[in-house]
């Protein structure tokens, strides 16, 4: 976290009526507020590529880098393991069909969070047997999905009952809340007594009784403690999860979920799979020596695979000022990237001005009529303005929001203020930019509306 309490920061304003960005008649005013000064280049996207894609497909627009997606998949496939490894892409992070197919070709499996995601993965080419469902809402067609060969983790005792009634005698996984949680913030922490995710670890005996009543074979134990979790906590939970496995003699796999940290901006630390995986492998080996059971390891990365392989291209549409602030408005915002508004998430932001006008601190905001549509907030504080030292912007300048591959296109306030869904572009290994999702039209946005005849 980089924040400076009440240190003054200059904000530039024209004093002669000149339009913002012409580089003359400027003076400095003190800014008595927190400031986060972060400006990182988006590694995979050059200025020439960004301008070409923006001209071809307009802005806002998502861009993904195939080479980086594949490299991240390779890094996770090399996760240390003792007796076999299954890497499942947590597709809720970025479920576009083209990206799913890239990961399918790399040999990844799927972690789905809803029945709809299961169907979407199947349409993208995944065999049902390579899909695992862990969900807060068990789909009404769960029996049909299981009959196709989809795996399931019961995430509550009620879900386990329903699975048993609909599909008795089958194998099933159990997702447990291990009693500990960790995440980038409270909203991404999915373990511990304040979390609704999974069966509380103290109810293991009740889960075993429900499974026995329906002749369900518990072949997998699953835990997940949060997104952006602390590696030390993650390793500790890995150890305690093996104790849960010991209570279910038919379990042949332990799924440790995801939550691997990525560094989007300066000062953030990334998780190295090779580092966190070595003690986990050792724990599996000890379990095998003590229990005579060789467990397969499953992991479910989402952010790790896609976060820094994606960016949002946008343009400056306005620059406004108050007596203490300079605001740069983009043609993007919470309609494409909701994470800053939800979590106070930090994303690298690059401005490529058409003309050099110097630099000055500015608050960057989105295009929605919503005070929470803020892109430069303080770390973990979604309502705190945190100016960044950026090139002085003007309407028409190109902006690049980095670290936007995960939980951006998939998790946005699309169609708010009736803005259309933005297109997605894949930058191939050959440097060619190909459209993988078209921009939504007004007709598509309104297609499901129905107006009663008397209106």
PDB file of N, CA and C in Angstrom, residues 13 18 30 53-54 63 120 133 137 141 152 180 196 207 252 268 276 280 334 358 364 382 426 441-444:
ATOM      1  N   UNK A  13      -4.199  23.870 -12.716  1.00  0.00           N
ATOM      2  CA  UNK A  13      -5.426  24.425 -13.274  1.00  0.00           C
ATOM      3  C   UNK A  13      -5.073  25.584 -14.204  1.00  0.00           C
ATOM      4  N   UNK A  18      -7.861  29.080 -20.598  1.00  0.00           N
ATOM      5  CA  UNK A  18      -7.449  28.095 -21.595  1.00  0.00           C
ATOM      6  C   UNK A  18      -8.063  26.750 -21.292  1.00  0.00           C
ATOM      7  N   UNK A  30      -2.494  23.510  -3.446  1.00  0.00           N
ATOM      8  CA  UNK A  30      -2.281  22.384  -2.531  1.00  0.00           C
ATOM      9  C   UNK A  30      -3.471  21.447  -2.531  1.00  0.00           C
ATOM     10  N   UNK A  53      -5.892  -1.126 -31.931  1.00  0.00           N
ATOM     11  CA  UNK A  53      -7.085  -1.836 -31.460  1.00  0.00           C
ATOM     12  C   UNK A  53      -8.213  -0.855 -31.177  1.00  0.00           C
ATOM     13  N   UNK A  54      -7.893   0.287 -30.567  1.00  0.00           N
ATOM     14  CA  UNK A  54      -8.925   1.285 -30.274  1.00  0.00           C
ATOM     15  C   UNK A  54      -9.546   1.825 -31.560  1.00  0.00           C
ATOM     16  N   UNK A  63      -8.842  -6.126 -23.790  1.00  0.00           N
ATOM     17  CA  UNK A  63      -7.806  -6.782 -24.588  1.00  0.00           C
ATOM     18  C   UNK A  63      -7.130  -7.838 -23.719  1.00  0.00           C
ATOM     19  N   UNK A 120     -22.101 -23.269 -19.931  1.00  0.00           N
ATOM     20  CA  UNK A 120     -21.244 -22.402 -20.750  1.00  0.00           C
ATOM     21  C   UNK A 120     -19.911 -23.079 -21.055  1.00  0.00           C
ATOM     22  N   UNK A 133     -18.382 -28.455 -10.096  1.00  0.00           N
ATOM     23  CA  UNK A 133     -19.318 -27.413  -9.673  1.00  0.00           C
ATOM     24  C   UNK A 133     -19.268 -27.223  -8.166  1.00  0.00           C
ATOM     25  N   UNK A 137     -25.821 -21.711  -5.035  1.00  0.00           N
ATOM     26  CA  UNK A 137     -27.190 -22.061  -5.424  1.00  0.00           C
ATOM     27  C   UNK A 137     -27.166 -23.334  -6.262  1.00  0.00           C
ATOM     28  N   UNK A 141     -31.428 -28.382 -12.189  1.00  0.00           N
ATOM     29  CA  UNK A 141     -31.154 -29.528 -13.064  1.00  0.00           C
ATOM     30  C   UNK A 141     -29.890 -30.272 -12.635  1.00  0.00           C
ATOM     31  N   UNK A 152     -19.323 -32.593  -8.547  1.00  0.00           N
ATOM     32  CA  UNK A 152     -19.950 -31.589  -7.707  1.00  0.00           C
ATOM     33  C   UNK A 152     -19.356 -31.635  -6.307  1.00  0.00           C
ATOM     34  N   UNK A 180     -10.844 -20.893   9.063  1.00  0.00           N
ATOM     35  CA  UNK A 180      -9.939 -19.780   8.846  1.00  0.00           C
ATOM     36  C   UNK A 180     -10.195 -19.212   7.469  1.00  0.00           C
ATOM     37  N   UNK A 196     -20.337 -17.661   4.673  1.00  0.00           N
ATOM     38  CA  UNK A 196     -21.391 -18.625   4.383  1.00  0.00           C
ATOM     39  C   UNK A 196     -20.940 -19.748   3.460  1.00  0.00           C
ATOM     40  N   UNK A 207     -22.074 -34.409   8.032  1.00  0.00           N
ATOM     41  CA  UNK A 207     -21.929 -34.597   6.589  1.00  0.00           C
ATOM     42  C   UNK A 207     -21.714 -36.069   6.259  1.00  0.00           C
ATOM     43  N   UNK A 252     -10.030 -39.480  -2.399  1.00  0.00           N
ATOM     44  CA  UNK A 252      -8.796 -39.705  -3.162  1.00  0.00           C
ATOM     45  C   UNK A 252      -8.180 -38.391  -3.641  1.00  0.00           C
ATOM     46  N   UNK A 268       2.644  -4.379  -4.360  1.00  0.00           N
ATOM     47  CA  UNK A 268       1.905  -5.619  -4.119  1.00  0.00           C
ATOM     48  C   UNK A 268       2.819  -6.813  -4.364  1.00  0.00           C
ATOM     49  N   UNK A 276       4.924 -21.790  -2.616  1.00  0.00           N
ATOM     50  CA  UNK A 276       3.860 -22.256  -1.714  1.00  0.00           C
ATOM     51  C   UNK A 276       3.563 -23.737  -1.921  1.00  0.00           C
ATOM     52  N   UNK A 280       3.289 -27.918   0.619  1.00  0.00           N
ATOM     53  CA  UNK A 280       2.048 -28.668   0.399  1.00  0.00           C
ATOM     54  C   UNK A 280       2.375 -30.066  -0.110  1.00  0.00           C
ATOM     55  N   UNK A 334     -17.310   1.673 -14.041  1.00  0.00           N
ATOM     56  CA  UNK A 334     -17.870   0.512 -13.378  1.00  0.00           C
ATOM     57  C   UNK A 334     -18.663  -0.381 -14.328  1.00  0.00           C
ATOM     58  N   UNK A 358       2.892  17.760 -19.968  1.00  0.00           N
ATOM     59  CA  UNK A 358       3.438  17.617 -18.635  1.00  0.00           C
ATOM     60  C   UNK A 358       2.620  16.631 -17.823  1.00  0.00           C
ATOM     61  N   UNK A 364      -9.089   9.908 -11.371  1.00  0.00           N
ATOM     62  CA  UNK A 364      -9.668   9.338 -12.587  1.00  0.00           C
ATOM     63  C   UNK A 364     -10.992   8.686 -12.232  1.00  0.00           C
ATOM     64  N   UNK A 382     -12.690   2.204  -1.004  1.00  0.00           N
ATOM     65  CA  UNK A 382     -13.359   2.501  -2.270  1.00  0.00           C
ATOM     66  C   UNK A 382     -13.939   3.906  -2.340  1.00  0.00           C
ATOM     67  N   UNK A 426      -8.642 -10.469 -28.486  1.00  0.00           N
ATOM     68  CA  UNK A 426      -7.536 -11.342 -28.106  1.00  0.00           C
ATOM     69  C   UNK A 426      -6.323 -11.003 -28.949  1.00  0.00           C
ATOM     70  N   UNK A 441     -25.291  -4.147 -29.059  1.00  0.00           N
ATOM     71  CA  UNK A 441     -26.097  -3.119 -29.699  1.00  0.00           C
ATOM     72  C   UNK A 441     -27.283  -2.754 -28.799  1.00  0.00           C
ATOM     73  N   UNK A 442     -27.922  -1.641 -29.106  1.00  0.00           N
ATOM     74  CA  UNK A 442     -29.108  -1.239 -28.338  1.00  0.00           C
ATOM     75  C   UNK A 442     -30.212  -2.279 -28.491  1.00  0.00           C
ATOM     76  N   UNK A 443     -30.375  -2.826 -29.697  1.00  0.00           N
ATOM     77  CA  UNK A 443     -31.394  -3.853 -29.911  1.00  0.00           C
ATOM     78  C   UNK A 443     -31.133  -5.073 -29.042  1.00  0.00           C
ATOM     79  N   UNK A 444     -29.874  -5.484 -28.924  1.00  0.00           N
ATOM     80  CA  UNK A 444     -29.545  -6.632 -28.067  1.00  0.00           C
ATOM     81  C   UNK A 444     -29.828  -6.309 -26.601  1.00  0.00           C
TER      82      UNK A 444
END
